[in-house]
C-alpha cells in the first residue's frame, strides 16, 4: 500500500493517474470516500492543478471516480470497469447466447411491426444467401446464418438493439462454428434449420410479430440446448 508523495519528471498525468489509482486499489480511499481537493492533491504530488484535473478525469472515465455537483469527487469503484467487448471475451458462449435470446426475440417482434420494403428485400436476400451457404463450409454457413439474424434485428429499426447484436455476434461466431463441427449438425441437413428460418422471414414480411417471436425463440432455444450439451 503506497502513500502519496511528490512525482518524478516524466509523463506527469500518467504518474498522477497511477498514484491516485493506487490510493483506491490499495484501500487508502475506500468506495464512498471523498478524495482531497484539487489544490491539496496538486501540492502533495508536486504537480499543477491541470495535471490533477486530467488524472481525475481519466479515473472518472474508468468508472472509479465520480464528480458530484457541489460536493466534490468521490470514489465509486475500487477497480476500473471493463468495456463491453472485454466482458464478452471473458463470457461463456452459453451466457452470451442467453442474452442473444432476450434481444433477438423482441427484435423479431418489432421487425414484424416496423419492416419496410427495403428491409424485406434484405431479409429475402439474406435467406437466399443462407440457402446457398448450405453447400459451403461450416464457417461460411454460420456467417450466412448470423447475417440473416442481423437483418432481422436491423428491421426492428432500434439502433441500440442493432449495436448490441453487433457487439455479441462476433463473440458467438467461433463457438457456433465449433458446435456445428463437433456435433456434425449439417451431416443430414446441410441447411440446418432452413425451414424455421424461412418461416421466420415470412412472419416478419407478413407482419406477424407473435409468430416471429415464437419462431425466434424456438430456433435459439434449440441451439442453446445443443451448446449446453456440447
PDB file of C-alpha atoms in Angstrom, residues 110-120 155-156:
ATOM      1  CA  UNK A 110     -40.510  -5.314 -33.582  1.00  0.00           C
ATOM      2  CA  UNK A 111     -39.213  -6.200 -37.045  1.00  0.00           C
ATOM      3  CA  UNK A 112     -42.617  -7.616 -37.949  1.00  0.00           C
ATOM      4  CA  UNK A 113     -44.199  -4.294 -36.957  1.00  0.00           C
ATOM      5  CA  UNK A 114     -41.647  -1.951 -38.496  1.00  0.00           C
ATOM      6  CA  UNK A 115     -40.110  -3.651 -41.550  1.00  0.00           C
ATOM      7  CA  UNK A 116     -40.003  -1.614 -44.712  1.00  0.00           C
ATOM      8  CA  UNK A 117     -39.905  -2.713 -48.330  1.00  0.00           C
ATOM      9  CA  UNK A 118     -36.128  -2.296 -48.244  1.00  0.00           C
ATOM     10  CA  UNK A 119     -35.936  -4.478 -45.128  1.00  0.00           C
ATOM     11  CA  UNK A 120     -37.995  -7.162 -46.834  1.00  0.00           C
ATOM     12  CA  UNK A 155     -35.533  -4.426 -39.469  1.00  0.00           C
ATOM     13  CA  UNK A 156     -36.587  -3.566 -35.901  1.00  0.00           C
TER      14      UNK A 156
END
